Amino acid sequence: MYKNVSFKEITDQRGSLVALEQGIEIPFDMKRVYFIYGVGGDDRRGFHAHRNLKQLMVCVSGNCKVLLDDGGEKVVVSLNSPSKGITVNSMVWREMYDFSEGCVLMVVADDIYRECDYIRDYELFQEELKK
Ligand code: T46
Protein backbone atom coordinates (compact mmCIF):
# COMPACT_ATOMS: atom_id res chain seq x y z
CA MET A 1 0.00 0.00 0.00
CA TYR A 2 2.78 2.42 0.95
CA LYS A 3 6.48 2.47 1.75
CA ASN A 4 8.48 4.74 4.08
CA VAL A 5 11.41 6.44 2.39
CA SER A 6 14.31 8.41 3.91
CA PHE A 7 16.55 10.84 2.09
CA LYS A 8 20.17 11.74 2.69
CA GLU A 9 20.53 15.10 4.43
CA ILE A 10 23.56 17.16 3.46
CA THR A 11 24.10 19.39 6.47
CA ASP A 12 26.71 21.98 7.28
CA GLN A 13 26.82 25.16 9.35
CA ARG A 14 24.55 26.84 6.78
CA GLY A 15 21.73 24.34 7.20
CA SER A 16 20.56 21.23 5.36
CA LEU A 17 19.87 20.19 1.81
CA VAL A 18 17.98 17.16 0.46
CA ALA A 19 18.15 16.16 -3.22
CA LEU A 20 15.66 13.83 -4.89
CA GLU A 21 16.79 12.20 -8.11
CA GLN A 22 14.66 10.16 -10.44
CA GLY A 23 15.58 6.49 -10.25
CA ILE A 24 17.30 6.91 -6.86
CA GLU A 25 15.03 8.56 -4.28
CA ILE A 26 12.11 8.75 -6.72
CA PRO A 27 11.35 5.16 -7.74
CA PHE A 28 9.34 6.03 -10.86
CA ASP A 29 9.43 8.31 -13.87
CA MET A 30 8.51 11.74 -12.53
CA LYS A 31 5.93 13.70 -14.55
CA ARG A 32 4.54 16.23 -12.05
CA VAL A 33 5.21 17.95 -8.73
CA TYR A 34 2.59 19.85 -6.75
CA PHE A 35 2.41 21.45 -3.31
CA ILE A 36 -0.47 21.66 -0.85
CA TYR A 37 -0.28 24.48 1.71
CA GLY A 38 -2.38 26.99 3.62
CA VAL A 39 -4.66 24.19 4.86
CA GLY A 40 -6.59 24.91 8.07
CA GLY A 41 -6.00 22.62 11.06
CA ASP A 42 -9.59 21.33 10.88
CA ASP A 43 -9.63 20.76 7.12
CA ARG A 44 -9.34 17.34 5.49
CA ARG A 45 -8.33 16.80 1.87
CA GLY A 46 -8.07 13.82 -0.40
CA PHE A 47 -11.05 11.46 -0.09
CA HIS A 48 -10.11 9.63 -3.26
CA ALA A 49 -7.98 6.85 -4.72
CA HIS A 50 -6.07 6.75 -7.98
CA ARG A 51 -6.59 4.01 -10.53
CA ASN A 52 -2.99 4.11 -11.79
CA LEU A 53 -1.07 7.01 -10.27
CA LYS A 54 1.91 6.40 -7.99
CA GLN A 55 3.13 9.23 -5.79
CA LEU A 56 5.81 10.27 -3.33
CA MET A 57 4.60 12.49 -0.47
CA VAL A 58 6.92 14.60 1.70
CA CYS A 59 6.07 17.32 4.22
CA VAL A 60 8.80 19.79 3.38
CA SER A 61 7.61 22.11 6.16
CA GLY A 62 5.46 21.41 9.23
CA ASN A 63 3.53 18.20 9.60
CA CYS A 64 0.31 16.45 8.67
CA LYS A 65 -1.26 13.02 8.82
CA VAL A 66 -2.26 10.78 5.93
CA LEU A 67 -4.83 8.03 6.28
CA LEU A 68 -4.25 5.26 3.74
CA ASP A 69 -6.78 2.52 3.04
CA ASP A 70 -6.34 -0.30 0.54
CA GLY A 71 -9.83 -1.66 1.17
CA GLY A 72 -8.55 -4.20 3.66
CA GLU A 73 -6.22 -2.33 5.99
CA LYS A 74 -6.20 1.29 7.17
CA VAL A 75 -3.03 3.00 8.39
CA VAL A 76 -2.29 6.53 9.53
CA VAL A 77 1.14 7.91 8.66
CA SER A 78 2.59 11.11 10.14
CA LEU A 79 4.64 13.16 7.73
CA ASN A 80 6.86 15.53 9.67
CA SER A 81 10.27 15.82 8.03
CA PRO A 82 11.68 17.14 4.74
CA SER A 83 14.05 14.15 4.72
CA LYS A 84 11.37 11.45 5.10
CA GLY A 85 8.34 10.57 3.05
CA ILE A 86 6.14 7.82 1.72
CA THR A 87 5.52 6.33 -1.68
CA VAL A 88 1.87 5.45 -2.21
CA ASN A 89 0.67 2.85 -4.70
CA SER A 90 -2.35 3.11 -6.94
CA MET A 91 -5.75 1.94 -5.66
CA VAL A 92 -5.19 3.34 -2.17
CA TRP A 93 -7.81 5.64 -0.65
CA ARG A 94 -6.17 8.67 1.03
CA GLU A 95 -7.21 11.46 3.35
CA MET A 96 -4.83 14.17 4.58
CA TYR A 97 -5.59 16.01 7.83
CA ASP A 98 -4.16 17.60 11.00
CA PHE A 99 -2.15 20.08 8.94
CA SER A 100 0.09 22.16 11.17
CA GLU A 101 0.45 25.90 10.76
CA GLY A 102 2.79 26.49 7.81
CA CYS A 103 2.60 22.90 6.56
CA VAL A 104 3.74 22.40 2.97
CA LEU A 105 3.03 18.94 1.56
CA MET A 106 5.03 18.19 -1.59
CA VAL A 107 3.78 15.44 -3.88
CA VAL A 108 5.76 13.94 -6.78
CA ALA A 109 3.64 11.97 -9.26
CA ASP A 110 4.39 9.57 -12.08
CA ASP A 111 1.82 11.13 -14.41
CA ILE A 112 0.29 14.45 -15.36
CA TYR A 113 -3.05 15.48 -13.83
CA ARG A 114 -5.89 13.36 -15.21
CA GLU A 115 -9.26 13.62 -13.49
CA CYS A 116 -10.26 10.28 -15.08
CA ASP A 117 -7.65 8.57 -12.87
CA TYR A 118 -9.49 9.63 -9.68
CA ILE A 119 -12.05 7.53 -7.82
CA ARG A 120 -13.78 10.06 -5.58
CA ASP A 121 -16.56 7.78 -4.32
CA TYR A 122 -15.66 5.24 -1.61
CA GLU A 123 -18.29 2.68 -2.70
CA LEU A 124 -17.01 2.81 -6.28
CA PHE A 125 -13.46 2.38 -4.93
CA GLN A 126 -14.55 -0.81 -3.15
CA GLU A 127 -16.31 -2.06 -6.30
CA GLU A 128 -13.25 -1.41 -8.48
CA LEU A 129 -11.04 -3.25 -5.98
CA LYS A 130 -13.11 -6.40 -6.51
CA LYS A 131 -12.52 -6.36 -10.29
C1 T46 B 1 -3.61 13.31 -4.11
C2 T46 B 1 -3.50 14.13 -2.88
C3 T46 B 1 -2.33 13.75 -2.01
C4 T46 B 1 -5.00 20.33 -10.82
O1 T46 B 1 -5.52 21.11 -11.64
N1 T46 B 1 -3.78 19.79 -11.08
C5 T46 B 1 -3.17 18.94 -10.21
O2 T46 B 1 -2.06 18.46 -10.49
C6 T46 B 1 -3.85 18.61 -8.99
C7 T46 B 1 -3.21 17.64 -7.99
C8 T46 B 1 -5.08 19.17 -8.75
N2 T46 B 1 -5.63 20.01 -9.64
C9 T46 B 1 -6.91 20.64 -9.36
C10 T46 B 1 -8.09 19.68 -9.24
C11 T46 B 1 -9.00 20.36 -8.25
O3 T46 B 1 -9.82 21.27 -8.92
O4 T46 B 1 -6.82 21.26 -8.07
C12 T46 B 1 -8.03 21.15 -7.36
C13 T46 B 1 -7.80 20.50 -6.01
O5 T46 B 1 -7.47 19.12 -6.19
P1 T46 B 1 -7.96 17.99 -5.18
O6 T46 B 1 -9.27 18.35 -4.60
O7 T46 B 1 -7.87 16.67 -5.89
O8 T46 B 1 -6.82 18.09 -4.04
P2 T46 B 1 -6.55 17.10 -2.83
O9 T46 B 1 -5.67 17.81 -1.89
O10 T46 B 1 -7.83 16.54 -2.30
O11 T46 B 1 -5.75 15.86 -3.49
C14 T46 B 1 -4.45 16.06 -4.00
C15 T46 B 1 -4.30 15.39 -5.36
O12 T46 B 1 -5.35 15.80 -6.23
C16 T46 B 1 -4.33 13.88 -5.27
O13 T46 B 1 -3.84 13.33 -6.47
O14 T46 B 1 -3.24 12.15 -4.11
O15 T46 B 1 -3.47 15.54 -3.12
PDB file of C-alpha atoms and ligand atoms in Angstrom:
ATOM      1  CA  MET A   1       0.000   0.000   0.000  1.00  0.00           C
ATOM      2  CA  TYR A   2       2.785   2.423   0.952  1.00  0.00           C
ATOM      3  CA  LYS A   3       6.482   2.473   1.747  1.00  0.00           C
ATOM      4  CA  ASN A   4       8.485   4.740   4.078  1.00  0.00           C
ATOM      5  CA  VAL A   5      11.406   6.444   2.394  1.00  0.00           C
ATOM      6  CA  SER A   6      14.305   8.413   3.907  1.00  0.00           C
ATOM      7  CA  PHE A   7      16.548  10.836   2.086  1.00  0.00           C
ATOM      8  CA  LYS A   8      20.166  11.740   2.686  1.00  0.00           C
ATOM      9  CA  GLU A   9      20.528  15.105   4.432  1.00  0.00           C
ATOM     10  CA  ILE A  10      23.556  17.163   3.457  1.00  0.00           C
ATOM     11  CA  THR A  11      24.100  19.390   6.473  1.00  0.00           C
ATOM     12  CA  ASP A  12      26.715  21.982   7.279  1.00  0.00           C
ATOM     13  CA  GLN A  13      26.820  25.163   9.347  1.00  0.00           C
ATOM     14  CA  ARG A  14      24.547  26.837   6.782  1.00  0.00           C
ATOM     15  CA  GLY A  15      21.727  24.338   7.201  1.00  0.00           C
ATOM     16  CA  SER A  16      20.563  21.235   5.364  1.00  0.00           C
ATOM     17  CA  LEU A  17      19.872  20.188   1.806  1.00  0.00           C
ATOM     18  CA  VAL A  18      17.978  17.159   0.464  1.00  0.00           C
ATOM     19  CA  ALA A  19      18.148  16.158  -3.219  1.00  0.00           C
ATOM     20  CA  LEU A  20      15.656  13.830  -4.890  1.00  0.00           C
ATOM     21  CA  GLU A  21      16.790  12.195  -8.107  1.00  0.00           C
ATOM     22  CA  GLN A  22      14.664  10.156 -10.438  1.00  0.00           C
ATOM     23  CA  GLY A  23      15.582   6.488 -10.251  1.00  0.00           C
ATOM     24  CA  ILE A  24      17.295   6.911  -6.864  1.00  0.00           C
ATOM     25  CA  GLU A  25      15.034   8.565  -4.278  1.00  0.00           C
ATOM     26  CA  ILE A  26      12.114   8.755  -6.716  1.00  0.00           C
ATOM     27  CA  PRO A  27      11.349   5.160  -7.740  1.00  0.00           C
ATOM     28  CA  PHE A  28       9.339   6.035 -10.861  1.00  0.00           C
ATOM     29  CA  ASP A  29       9.430   8.311 -13.870  1.00  0.00           C
ATOM     30  CA  MET A  30       8.505  11.736 -12.527  1.00  0.00           C
ATOM     31  CA  LYS A  31       5.926  13.703 -14.547  1.00  0.00           C
ATOM     32  CA  ARG A  32       4.537  16.234 -12.050  1.00  0.00           C
ATOM     33  CA  VAL A  33       5.210  17.953  -8.732  1.00  0.00           C
ATOM     34  CA  TYR A  34       2.589  19.851  -6.750  1.00  0.00           C
ATOM     35  CA  PHE A  35       2.408  21.452  -3.307  1.00  0.00           C
ATOM     36  CA  ILE A  36      -0.475  21.660  -0.846  1.00  0.00           C
ATOM     37  CA  TYR A  37      -0.275  24.484   1.709  1.00  0.00           C
ATOM     38  CA  GLY A  38      -2.385  26.990   3.620  1.00  0.00           C
ATOM     39  CA  VAL A  39      -4.664  24.192   4.862  1.00  0.00           C
ATOM     40  CA  GLY A  40      -6.586  24.907   8.074  1.00  0.00           C
ATOM     41  CA  GLY A  41      -5.997  22.624  11.059  1.00  0.00           C
ATOM     42  CA  ASP A  42      -9.590  21.330  10.884  1.00  0.00           C
ATOM     43  CA  ASP A  43      -9.625  20.760   7.123  1.00  0.00           C
ATOM     44  CA  ARG A  44      -9.340  17.342   5.487  1.00  0.00           C
ATOM     45  CA  ARG A  45      -8.325  16.805   1.869  1.00  0.00           C
ATOM     46  CA  GLY A  46      -8.066  13.819  -0.405  1.00  0.00           C
ATOM     47  CA  PHE A  47     -11.050  11.459  -0.094  1.00  0.00           C
ATOM     48  CA  HIS A  48     -10.110   9.628  -3.256  1.00  0.00           C
ATOM     49  CA  ALA A  49      -7.976   6.849  -4.719  1.00  0.00           C
ATOM     50  CA  HIS A  50      -6.070   6.750  -7.984  1.00  0.00           C
ATOM     51  CA  ARG A  51      -6.590   4.014 -10.530  1.00  0.00           C
ATOM     52  CA  ASN A  52      -2.991   4.113 -11.791  1.00  0.00           C
ATOM     53  CA  LEU A  53      -1.070   7.008 -10.271  1.00  0.00           C
ATOM     54  CA  LYS A  54       1.910   6.399  -7.994  1.00  0.00           C
ATOM     55  CA  GLN A  55       3.133   9.229  -5.791  1.00  0.00           C
ATOM     56  CA  LEU A  56       5.813  10.271  -3.330  1.00  0.00           C
ATOM     57  CA  MET A  57       4.598  12.493  -0.472  1.00  0.00           C
ATOM     58  CA  VAL A  58       6.915  14.600   1.700  1.00  0.00           C
ATOM     59  CA  CYS A  59       6.070  17.318   4.224  1.00  0.00           C
ATOM     60  CA  VAL A  60       8.803  19.792   3.380  1.00  0.00           C
ATOM     61  CA  SER A  61       7.607  22.106   6.160  1.00  0.00           C
ATOM     62  CA  GLY A  62       5.463  21.414   9.233  1.00  0.00           C
ATOM     63  CA  ASN A  63       3.529  18.202   9.603  1.00  0.00           C
ATOM     64  CA  CYS A  64       0.307  16.454   8.667  1.00  0.00           C
ATOM     65  CA  LYS A  65      -1.264  13.020   8.821  1.00  0.00           C
ATOM     66  CA  VAL A  66      -2.259  10.780   5.929  1.00  0.00           C
ATOM     67  CA  LEU A  67      -4.831   8.027   6.282  1.00  0.00           C
ATOM     68  CA  LEU A  68      -4.252   5.260   3.735  1.00  0.00           C
ATOM     69  CA  ASP A  69      -6.782   2.522   3.045  1.00  0.00           C
ATOM     70  CA  ASP A  70      -6.342  -0.303   0.543  1.00  0.00           C
ATOM     71  CA  GLY A  71      -9.825  -1.658   1.168  1.00  0.00           C
ATOM     72  CA  GLY A  72      -8.545  -4.202   3.659  1.00  0.00           C
ATOM     73  CA  GLU A  73      -6.221  -2.332   5.987  1.00  0.00           C
ATOM     74  CA  LYS A  74      -6.197   1.285   7.174  1.00  0.00           C
ATOM     75  CA  VAL A  75      -3.028   3.001   8.391  1.00  0.00           C
ATOM     76  CA  VAL A  76      -2.286   6.531   9.535  1.00  0.00           C
ATOM     77  CA  VAL A  77       1.135   7.913   8.659  1.00  0.00           C
ATOM     78  CA  SER A  78       2.595  11.111  10.144  1.00  0.00           C
ATOM     79  CA  LEU A  79       4.643  13.158   7.728  1.00  0.00           C
ATOM     80  CA  ASN A  80       6.863  15.530   9.669  1.00  0.00           C
ATOM     81  CA  SER A  81      10.272  15.822   8.031  1.00  0.00           C
ATOM     82  CA  PRO A  82      11.676  17.140   4.740  1.00  0.00           C
ATOM     83  CA  SER A  83      14.046  14.149   4.722  1.00  0.00           C
ATOM     84  CA  LYS A  84      11.372  11.452   5.100  1.00  0.00           C
ATOM     85  CA  GLY A  85       8.335  10.571   3.054  1.00  0.00           C
ATOM     86  CA  ILE A  86       6.139   7.818   1.718  1.00  0.00           C
ATOM     87  CA  THR A  87       5.518   6.327  -1.676  1.00  0.00           C
ATOM     88  CA  VAL A  88       1.873   5.445  -2.212  1.00  0.00           C
ATOM     89  CA  ASN A  89       0.666   2.848  -4.697  1.00  0.00           C
ATOM     90  CA  SER A  90      -2.347   3.114  -6.944  1.00  0.00           C
ATOM     91  CA  MET A  91      -5.751   1.941  -5.658  1.00  0.00           C
ATOM     92  CA  VAL A  92      -5.188   3.343  -2.168  1.00  0.00           C
ATOM     93  CA  TRP A  93      -7.812   5.639  -0.650  1.00  0.00           C
ATOM     94  CA  ARG A  94      -6.170   8.669   1.025  1.00  0.00           C
ATOM     95  CA  GLU A  95      -7.209  11.463   3.353  1.00  0.00           C
ATOM     96  CA  MET A  96      -4.833  14.173   4.581  1.00  0.00           C
ATOM     97  CA  TYR A  97      -5.587  16.008   7.834  1.00  0.00           C
ATOM     98  CA  ASP A  98      -4.161  17.597  11.001  1.00  0.00           C
ATOM     99  CA  PHE A  99      -2.155  20.080   8.935  1.00  0.00           C
ATOM    100  CA  SER A 100       0.093  22.160  11.170  1.00  0.00           C
ATOM    101  CA  GLU A 101       0.453  25.901  10.764  1.00  0.00           C
ATOM    102  CA  GLY A 102       2.790  26.489   7.809  1.00  0.00           C
ATOM    103  CA  CYS A 103       2.596  22.899   6.562  1.00  0.00           C
ATOM    104  CA  VAL A 104       3.738  22.400   2.966  1.00  0.00           C
ATOM    105  CA  LEU A 105       3.027  18.940   1.559  1.00  0.00           C
ATOM    106  CA  MET A 106       5.033  18.195  -1.588  1.00  0.00           C
ATOM    107  CA  VAL A 107       3.784  15.442  -3.877  1.00  0.00           C
ATOM    108  CA  VAL A 108       5.755  13.944  -6.785  1.00  0.00           C
ATOM    109  CA  ALA A 109       3.639  11.972  -9.257  1.00  0.00           C
ATOM    110  CA  ASP A 110       4.386   9.566 -12.079  1.00  0.00           C
ATOM    111  CA  ASP A 111       1.820  11.125 -14.411  1.00  0.00           C
ATOM    112  CA  ILE A 112       0.294  14.453 -15.357  1.00  0.00           C
ATOM    113  CA  TYR A 113      -3.050  15.480 -13.831  1.00  0.00           C
ATOM    114  CA  ARG A 114      -5.889  13.360 -15.213  1.00  0.00           C
ATOM    115  CA  GLU A 115      -9.264  13.625 -13.485  1.00  0.00           C
ATOM    116  CA  CYS A 116     -10.258  10.281 -15.082  1.00  0.00           C
ATOM    117  CA  ASP A 117      -7.650   8.567 -12.875  1.00  0.00           C
ATOM    118  CA  TYR A 118      -9.487   9.631  -9.685  1.00  0.00           C
ATOM    119  CA  ILE A 119     -12.047   7.527  -7.818  1.00  0.00           C
ATOM    120  CA  ARG A 120     -13.777  10.064  -5.580  1.00  0.00           C
ATOM    121  CA  ASP A 121     -16.556   7.778  -4.325  1.00  0.00           C
ATOM    122  CA  TYR A 122     -15.664   5.242  -1.611  1.00  0.00           C
ATOM    123  CA  GLU A 123     -18.286   2.676  -2.703  1.00  0.00           C
ATOM    124  CA  LEU A 124     -17.009   2.814  -6.284  1.00  0.00           C
ATOM    125  CA  PHE A 125     -13.462   2.377  -4.930  1.00  0.00           C
ATOM    126  CA  GLN A 126     -14.555  -0.807  -3.150  1.00  0.00           C
ATOM    127  CA  GLU A 127     -16.309  -2.064  -6.300  1.00  0.00           C
ATOM    128  CA  GLU A 128     -13.251  -1.407  -8.479  1.00  0.00           C
ATOM    129  CA  LEU A 129     -11.037  -3.254  -5.983  1.00  0.00           C
ATOM    130  CA  LYS A 130     -13.114  -6.399  -6.505  1.00  0.00           C
ATOM    131  CA  LYS A 131     -12.518  -6.359 -10.290  1.00  0.00           C
TER     132      LYS A 131
HETATM  133  C1  T46 B   1      -3.605  13.313  -4.108  1.00  0.00           C
HETATM  134  C2  T46 B   1      -3.500  14.128  -2.884  1.00  0.00           C
HETATM  135  C3  T46 B   1      -2.335  13.753  -2.015  1.00  0.00           C
HETATM  136  C4  T46 B   1      -4.998  20.332 -10.821  1.00  0.00           C
HETATM  137  O1  T46 B   1      -5.521  21.110 -11.642  1.00  0.00           O
HETATM  138  N1  T46 B   1      -3.781  19.786 -11.078  1.00  0.00           N
HETATM  139  C5  T46 B   1      -3.166  18.936 -10.210  1.00  0.00           C
HETATM  140  O2  T46 B   1      -2.056  18.461 -10.490  1.00  0.00           O
HETATM  141  C6  T46 B   1      -3.850  18.608  -8.994  1.00  0.00           C
HETATM  142  C7  T46 B   1      -3.210  17.643  -7.990  1.00  0.00           C
HETATM  143  C8  T46 B   1      -5.077  19.173  -8.748  1.00  0.00           C
HETATM  144  N2  T46 B   1      -5.628  20.014  -9.644  1.00  0.00           N
HETATM  145  C9  T46 B   1      -6.913  20.644  -9.355  1.00  0.00           C
HETATM  146  C10 T46 B   1      -8.089  19.684  -9.242  1.00  0.00           C
HETATM  147  C11 T46 B   1      -8.997  20.355  -8.250  1.00  0.00           C
HETATM  148  O3  T46 B   1      -9.820  21.269  -8.921  1.00  0.00           O
HETATM  149  O4  T46 B   1      -6.818  21.259  -8.067  1.00  0.00           O
HETATM  150  C12 T46 B   1      -8.033  21.151  -7.364  1.00  0.00           C
HETATM  151  C13 T46 B   1      -7.801  20.501  -6.005  1.00  0.00           C
HETATM  152  O5  T46 B   1      -7.474  19.115  -6.186  1.00  0.00           O
HETATM  153  P1  T46 B   1      -7.964  17.989  -5.177  1.00  0.00           P
HETATM  154  O6  T46 B   1      -9.275  18.353  -4.600  1.00  0.00           O
HETATM  155  O7  T46 B   1      -7.866  16.668  -5.888  1.00  0.00           O
HETATM  156  O8  T46 B   1      -6.824  18.094  -4.043  1.00  0.00           O
HETATM  157  P2  T46 B   1      -6.554  17.101  -2.829  1.00  0.00           P
HETATM  158  O9  T46 B   1      -5.670  17.805  -1.895  1.00  0.00           O
HETATM  159  O10 T46 B   1      -7.825  16.542  -2.296  1.00  0.00           O
HETATM  160  O11 T46 B   1      -5.749  15.864  -3.487  1.00  0.00           O
HETATM  161  C14 T46 B   1      -4.452  16.064  -4.004  1.00  0.00           C
HETATM  162  C15 T46 B   1      -4.301  15.389  -5.365  1.00  0.00           C
HETATM  163  O12 T46 B   1      -5.354  15.805  -6.233  1.00  0.00           O
HETATM  164  C16 T46 B   1      -4.327  13.877  -5.272  1.00  0.00           C
HETATM  165  O13 T46 B   1      -3.840  13.326  -6.471  1.00  0.00           O
HETATM  166  O14 T46 B   1      -3.237  12.146  -4.108  1.00  0.00           O
HETATM  167  O15 T46 B   1      -3.466  15.539  -3.118  1.00  0.00           O
END
